[in-house]
Tab-separated table of C-alpha atoms in Angstrom:
chain	number	residue	atom	x	y	z
A	1	MET	CA	-21.103	-35.230	45.111
A	2	THR	CA	-19.213	-32.390	44.070
A	3	ASP	CA	-16.528	-30.997	46.427
A	4	ARG	CA	-16.358	-27.853	48.285
A	5	ASN	CA	-13.857	-25.619	48.785
A	6	ALA	CA	-13.228	-24.771	53.192
A	7	SER	CA	-15.593	-22.070	52.441
A	8	GLY	CA	-18.192	-23.911	51.946
A	9	GLU	CA	-19.044	-22.771	48.452
A	10	LEU	CA	-18.878	-24.384	45.095
A	11	ARG	CA	-15.947	-22.485	42.797
A	12	VAL	CA	-16.951	-21.934	39.427
A	13	ALA	CA	-14.720	-21.188	36.472
A	14	ILE	CA	-16.192	-20.062	33.134
A	15	ALA	CA	-14.202	-20.568	29.567
A	16	GLY	CA	-15.302	-18.114	27.258
A	17	LEU	CA	-17.019	-14.488	28.216
A	18	GLY	CA	-18.951	-13.814	25.097
A	19	SER	CA	-22.921	-12.748	25.618
A	20	ILE	CA	-23.652	-16.328	27.629
A	21	GLY	CA	-20.547	-16.543	29.891
A	22	ALA	CA	-20.221	-12.638	30.501
A	23	LYS	CA	-24.192	-13.263	32.142
A	24	ILE	CA	-23.386	-15.937	34.120
A	25	ALA	CA	-20.140	-14.124	35.261
A	26	THR	CA	-22.203	-11.323	36.401
A	27	ALA	CA	-24.312	-13.277	38.347
A	28	LEU	CA	-22.172	-15.147	40.412
A	29	ASP	CA	-20.461	-12.184	41.011
A	30	GLN	CA	-23.566	-10.187	41.973
A	31	GLY	CA	-24.517	-12.932	44.005
A	32	ILE	CA	-25.703	-16.847	44.032
A	33	GLU	CA	-26.049	-18.738	47.204
A	34	GLY	CA	-23.597	-21.153	47.996
A	35	LEU	CA	-21.444	-20.129	44.573
A	36	LYS	CA	-18.131	-18.061	43.567
A	37	LEU	CA	-16.757	-17.395	40.611
A	38	SER	CA	-13.609	-18.726	41.256
A	39	ALA	CA	-11.644	-18.523	37.535
A	40	VAL	CA	-12.292	-17.608	33.864
A	41	ALA	CA	-10.510	-18.153	30.346
A	42	MET	CA	-11.039	-16.364	27.477
A	43	ARG	CA	-9.400	-16.158	23.976
A	44	ASP	CA	-8.179	-12.149	23.988
A	45	PRO	CA	-7.860	-11.314	28.029
A	46	VAL	CA	-6.844	-7.575	27.113
A	47	LYS	CA	-10.711	-7.746	24.954
A	48	HIS	CA	-12.298	-8.261	28.106
A	49	GLN	CA	-10.253	-6.856	30.500
A	50	GLY	CA	-12.641	-4.001	31.155
A	51	PHE	CA	-15.379	-6.172	32.143
A	52	ILE	CA	-12.954	-8.319	34.467
A	53	ASN	CA	-12.452	-5.123	36.115
A	54	GLY	CA	-15.770	-4.192	36.569
A	55	LEU	CA	-16.715	-7.620	38.999
A	56	ARG	CA	-16.414	-6.779	42.573
A	57	HIS	CA	-14.690	-10.015	42.870
A	58	GLN	CA	-11.760	-10.481	40.368
A	59	PRO	CA	-11.490	-14.390	39.368
A	60	LYS	CA	-8.273	-15.801	38.386
A	61	ILE	CA	-7.153	-15.677	34.557
A	62	LEU	CA	-6.338	-18.935	33.857
A	63	PRO	CA	-5.752	-21.038	30.496
A	64	LEU	CA	-8.353	-23.383	29.917
A	65	ASP	CA	-6.862	-26.367	30.805
A	66	GLN	CA	-5.738	-25.093	34.220
A	67	LEU	CA	-9.970	-24.089	34.842
A	68	GLY	CA	-10.682	-27.744	36.821
A	69	ASP	CA	-7.493	-27.594	39.065
A	70	ALA	CA	-9.298	-23.787	40.434
A	71	ALA	CA	-13.179	-24.747	40.527
A	72	ASP	CA	-15.335	-27.291	41.361
A	73	ILE	CA	-17.526	-26.888	38.260
A	74	VAL	CA	-16.067	-25.396	35.108
A	75	VAL	CA	-18.387	-23.925	32.621
A	76	GLU	CA	-18.107	-24.219	29.055
A	77	CYS	CA	-19.492	-20.757	26.978
A	78	ALA	CA	-16.771	-21.306	24.269
A	79	PRO	CA	-17.100	-22.429	20.238
A	80	THR	CA	-17.697	-26.307	20.049
A	81	SER	CA	-14.016	-26.454	18.297
A	82	GLN	CA	-12.942	-25.968	22.330
A	83	LEU	CA	-15.340	-28.436	23.973
A	84	ARG	CA	-12.650	-30.924	24.107
A	85	ALA	CA	-9.930	-28.867	25.521
A	86	ILE	CA	-12.284	-27.454	28.019
A	87	VAL	CA	-14.464	-30.646	29.159
A	88	GLU	CA	-11.448	-33.608	29.692
A	89	PRO	CA	-9.172	-31.797	31.913
A	90	ALA	CA	-12.146	-30.175	34.205
A	91	VAL	CA	-13.708	-34.407	34.470
A	92	LYS	CA	-10.303	-35.903	34.674
A	93	ARG	CA	-9.454	-33.865	37.365
A	94	GLY	CA	-13.375	-35.535	38.775
A	95	LYS	CA	-15.229	-32.240	38.622
A	96	ALA	CA	-18.831	-30.973	36.853
A	97	ALA	CA	-18.385	-29.426	33.535
A	98	VAL	CA	-22.023	-27.457	32.055
A	99	VAL	CA	-21.728	-27.896	28.036
A	100	VAL	CA	-23.304	-24.861	26.756
A	101	SER	CA	-22.109	-26.187	23.548
A	102	VAL	CA	-23.824	-29.494	23.843
A	103	GLY	CA	-23.811	-30.727	19.945
A	104	GLY	CA	-20.258	-30.938	20.229
A	105	LEU	CA	-20.572	-33.753	22.463
A	106	LEU	CA	-21.652	-36.024	19.676
A	107	ASP	CA	-18.568	-35.901	18.466
A	108	ASN	CA	-16.722	-36.097	21.758
A	109	PHE	CA	-18.670	-38.751	23.386
A	110	ASP	CA	-16.133	-40.677	24.935
A	111	LEU	CA	-16.027	-37.567	27.570
A	112	VAL	CA	-18.659	-39.299	29.297
A	113	ASP	CA	-16.742	-42.573	30.260
A	114	LEU	CA	-13.966	-40.536	31.020
A	115	ALA	CA	-15.764	-38.622	33.644
A	116	ARG	CA	-17.751	-41.311	34.654
A	117	ALA	CA	-14.208	-43.470	35.338
A	118	ASN	CA	-12.466	-40.201	37.617
A	119	GLY	CA	-16.165	-39.137	39.009
A	120	GLY	CA	-16.477	-36.026	37.092
A	121	ARG	CA	-19.816	-35.095	35.625
A	122	ILE	CA	-21.144	-33.422	32.924
A	123	LEU	CA	-24.166	-31.385	33.302
A	124	VAL	CA	-26.093	-30.571	29.606
A	125	PRO	CA	-28.390	-27.503	30.370
A	126	THR	CA	-32.046	-26.703	29.670
A	127	GLY	CA	-30.629	-23.957	27.345
A	128	ALA	CA	-33.204	-23.217	24.510
A	129	LEU	CA	-36.207	-25.587	24.642
A	130	ILE	CA	-38.785	-26.182	27.482
A	131	GLY	CA	-39.875	-29.817	28.309
A	132	LEU	CA	-36.842	-31.903	28.579
A	133	ASP	CA	-37.987	-32.500	32.087
A	134	ALA	CA	-40.770	-34.553	30.297
A	135	VAL	CA	-38.422	-35.788	27.599
A	136	ASN	CA	-36.729	-37.299	30.107
A	137	ALA	CA	-39.746	-38.821	32.243
A	138	ALA	CA	-41.509	-40.260	29.200
A	139	ALA	CA	-37.780	-42.050	28.213
A	140	VAL	CA	-38.059	-43.428	31.523
A	141	GLY	CA	-41.047	-45.674	29.367
A	142	THR	CA	-41.056	-45.628	25.389
A	143	ILE	CA	-40.917	-42.565	23.405
A	144	HIS	CA	-41.826	-43.407	19.669
A	145	SER	CA	-41.320	-40.434	17.996
A	146	VAL	CA	-39.369	-36.872	18.257
A	147	LYS	CA	-39.604	-34.304	16.084
A	148	MET	CA	-38.227	-30.858	16.121
A	149	VAL	CA	-39.011	-27.933	13.955
A	150	THR	CA	-36.852	-24.601	14.473
A	151	ARG	CA	-37.690	-21.426	12.700
A	152	LYS	CA	-34.832	-18.746	12.799
A	153	PRO	CA	-34.528	-15.435	11.247
A	154	ILE	CA	-31.812	-14.910	8.568
A	155	ASP	CA	-29.156	-13.306	10.481
A	156	GLY	CA	-29.125	-16.824	12.857
A	157	LEU	CA	-28.560	-18.810	10.067
A	158	LYS	CA	-25.563	-16.919	8.544
A	159	GLY	CA	-22.456	-18.630	7.919
A	160	ALA	CA	-24.044	-22.297	8.576
A	161	PRO	CA	-21.335	-24.645	7.248
A	162	PHE	CA	-24.551	-26.461	5.408
A	163	ILE	CA	-25.825	-23.450	3.850
A	164	VAL	CA	-21.674	-22.703	3.004
A	165	GLN	CA	-21.508	-25.981	1.687
A	166	ASN	CA	-24.526	-26.268	-0.320
A	167	GLY	CA	-23.842	-22.383	-2.015
A	168	ILE	CA	-27.659	-21.345	-0.626
A	169	ASP	CA	-28.716	-17.909	-0.606
A	170	ILE	CA	-30.967	-16.627	2.778
A	171	ASP	CA	-30.040	-13.128	2.488
A	172	SER	CA	-32.472	-12.524	-0.247
A	173	LEU	CA	-35.096	-14.478	1.214
A	174	ARG	CA	-39.052	-13.201	1.396
A	175	GLU	CA	-41.013	-15.965	2.461
A	176	PRO	CA	-39.593	-19.048	4.565
A	177	LEU	CA	-37.621	-21.790	2.896
A	178	LYS	CA	-36.903	-25.161	4.496
A	179	LEU	CA	-33.179	-25.743	4.671
A	180	PHE	CA	-32.829	-29.192	5.831
A	181	GLU	CA	-35.227	-32.001	7.363
A	182	GLY	CA	-32.960	-34.895	9.035
A	183	THR	CA	-31.506	-36.235	11.969
A	184	ALA	CA	-30.186	-34.638	15.035
A	185	ARG	CA	-26.862	-35.893	14.504
A	186	GLU	CA	-26.657	-34.623	10.764
A	187	ALA	CA	-28.292	-31.240	12.157
A	188	ALA	CA	-25.408	-30.918	14.508
A	189	LYS	CA	-22.879	-31.449	11.910
A	190	GLY	CA	-24.725	-28.524	9.911
A	191	PHE	CA	-25.619	-26.138	11.773
A	192	PRO	CA	-22.963	-26.189	15.053
A	193	ALA	CA	-23.872	-22.640	16.493
A	194	ASN	CA	-27.760	-23.086	16.291
A	195	LEU	CA	-28.448	-27.255	16.877
A	196	ASN	CA	-27.472	-27.518	20.491
A	197	VAL	CA	-30.888	-27.589	21.319
A	198	ALA	CA	-31.832	-30.510	19.130
A	199	VAL	CA	-28.951	-32.654	20.730
A	200	ALA	CA	-29.820	-31.369	24.100
A	201	LEU	CA	-32.927	-32.986	23.495
A	202	SER	CA	-32.048	-36.126	22.085
A	203	LEU	CA	-30.125	-36.679	24.964
A	204	ALA	CA	-32.761	-36.210	26.683
A	205	GLY	CA	-35.195	-38.748	24.820
A	206	VAL	CA	-33.974	-40.971	22.120
A	207	GLY	CA	-30.879	-40.353	20.619
A	208	PRO	CA	-29.483	-38.164	18.016
A	209	ASP	CA	-30.128	-40.670	15.672
A	210	ARG	CA	-33.693	-40.818	15.865
A	211	THR	CA	-34.636	-37.460	16.691
A	212	MET	CA	-35.998	-35.980	13.424
A	213	VAL	CA	-35.381	-32.337	12.987
A	214	GLN	CA	-36.462	-29.857	10.327
A	215	ILE	CA	-34.229	-26.283	10.351
A	216	TRP	CA	-36.312	-23.141	8.310
A	217	ALA	CA	-34.998	-20.005	7.566
A	218	ASP	CA	-37.492	-17.670	8.037
A	219	PRO	CA	-37.277	-14.286	7.186
A	220	THR	CA	-41.064	-13.524	9.043
A	221	VAL	CA	-39.960	-14.173	12.547
A	222	THR	CA	-37.897	-12.306	14.870
A	223	ARG	CA	-36.870	-15.051	17.296
A	224	ASN	CA	-35.365	-18.078	17.574
A	225	VAL	CA	-38.793	-20.715	17.198
A	226	HIS	CA	-38.763	-24.076	18.656
A	227	ARG	CA	-41.593	-26.678	17.937
A	228	ILE	CA	-41.508	-29.972	19.623
A	229	GLU	CA	-43.595	-32.834	19.238
A	230	VAL	CA	-43.543	-36.411	21.348
A	231	GLU	CA	-45.361	-39.257	20.988
A	232	ALA	CA	-44.260	-41.506	24.228
A	233	ASP	CA	-46.085	-44.704	25.773
A	234	SER	CA	-46.910	-42.662	28.741
A	235	ALA	CA	-48.130	-39.464	26.938
A	236	ARG	CA	-48.376	-37.231	23.287
A	237	PHE	CA	-47.177	-33.482	23.931
A	238	SER	CA	-46.154	-31.071	22.163
A	239	MET	CA	-43.730	-27.727	23.191
A	240	SER	CA	-43.310	-24.628	21.344
A	241	ILE	CA	-41.170	-21.972	22.703
A	242	GLU	CA	-39.475	-17.882	20.624
A	243	ASN	CA	-36.507	-17.214	22.158
A	244	ILE	CA	-35.303	-13.296	22.204
A	245	PRO	CA	-31.792	-13.368	20.601
A	246	SER	CA	-28.444	-12.038	22.760
A	247	GLU	CA	-26.863	-9.601	20.745
A	248	ASN	CA	-24.789	-12.897	18.949
A	249	PRO	CA	-27.775	-13.372	16.842
A	250	LYS	CA	-27.526	-17.551	16.999
A	251	THR	CA	-28.125	-17.737	20.507
A	252	GLY	CA	-30.566	-16.997	22.924
A	253	LEU	CA	-31.511	-14.483	25.744
A	254	ILE	CA	-32.222	-17.233	27.637
A	255	THR	CA	-29.303	-19.752	26.874
A	256	ALA	CA	-27.964	-18.102	29.456
A	257	LEU	CA	-30.210	-17.508	31.868
A	258	SER	CA	-30.951	-21.513	31.963
A	259	VAL	CA	-27.149	-21.876	32.868
A	260	ILE	CA	-27.732	-20.159	35.795
A	261	ALA	CA	-30.352	-21.885	36.934
A	262	LEU	CA	-28.487	-25.284	36.537
A	263	LEU	CA	-26.155	-23.496	38.901
A	264	LYS	CA	-28.351	-22.348	41.059
A	265	LYS	CA	-29.963	-25.836	41.687
A	266	GLN	CA	-25.978	-27.067	42.820
A	267	ARG	CA	-26.577	-26.019	46.055
A	268	ALA	CA	-30.535	-25.519	46.216
A	269	THR	CA	-32.099	-26.619	49.056
A	270	LEU	CA	-35.983	-26.879	47.392
A	271	CYS	CA	-35.364	-27.838	43.626
A	272	VAL	CA	-38.572	-27.947	41.144
A	273	GLY	CA	-38.570	-30.314	37.877
A	274	THR	CA	-35.763	-33.527	37.269
């Protein structure tokens, strides 16, 4: 069970104040029962000083590795390259870490063992998907196959390592182009800012090497579109979601809301969903 401070509130720290982190910070500052924004960390404090000053309750501004001292839950909202620097100090202290850049977990999976050894927890929000509850439930039985097809507007895919390394010109596309087909693990390496959803799906179900992914650059869509098909011994089901991009075209608006929903569950009297 996550420890509470003297006031009975769970202290929450946020690493990164981009489009996701700022929304979570605002929600905490406006009030979530039983939770308190205690600290933040960011690369450029000067850039975000206006935002910090606009909060009703000023959090501490700390280095990444000190967030676990000031919080019971540390929320990672930073580039994948920073994941370890944020999560490792928190779980070593027996704290909970909410991981948004879940694709980065695949290359740092020893953090799960580290958390287990120190009484910490790693929490992965549903993020831009739906139906992870159903996938979790099906995985208690036997899942035969999981496939995800992702379609994104051009702006949401620009700069992805797979596109750059293969010299693919997506700017001039007039019709959908299938960029990639392979495993969730391979997708996370080639599209680290785009495919956290595929990794979350894989961890809920059959793992990153059996979860199959297609990625399309699609100039005909304005939303990030994901369709999932699952075959299991308990059920056959498909799910689709169309996410409105946030200020960052690589990230859907619903991602921040998913983290806020997860945080609310930490102290909720009634919890709906597994």
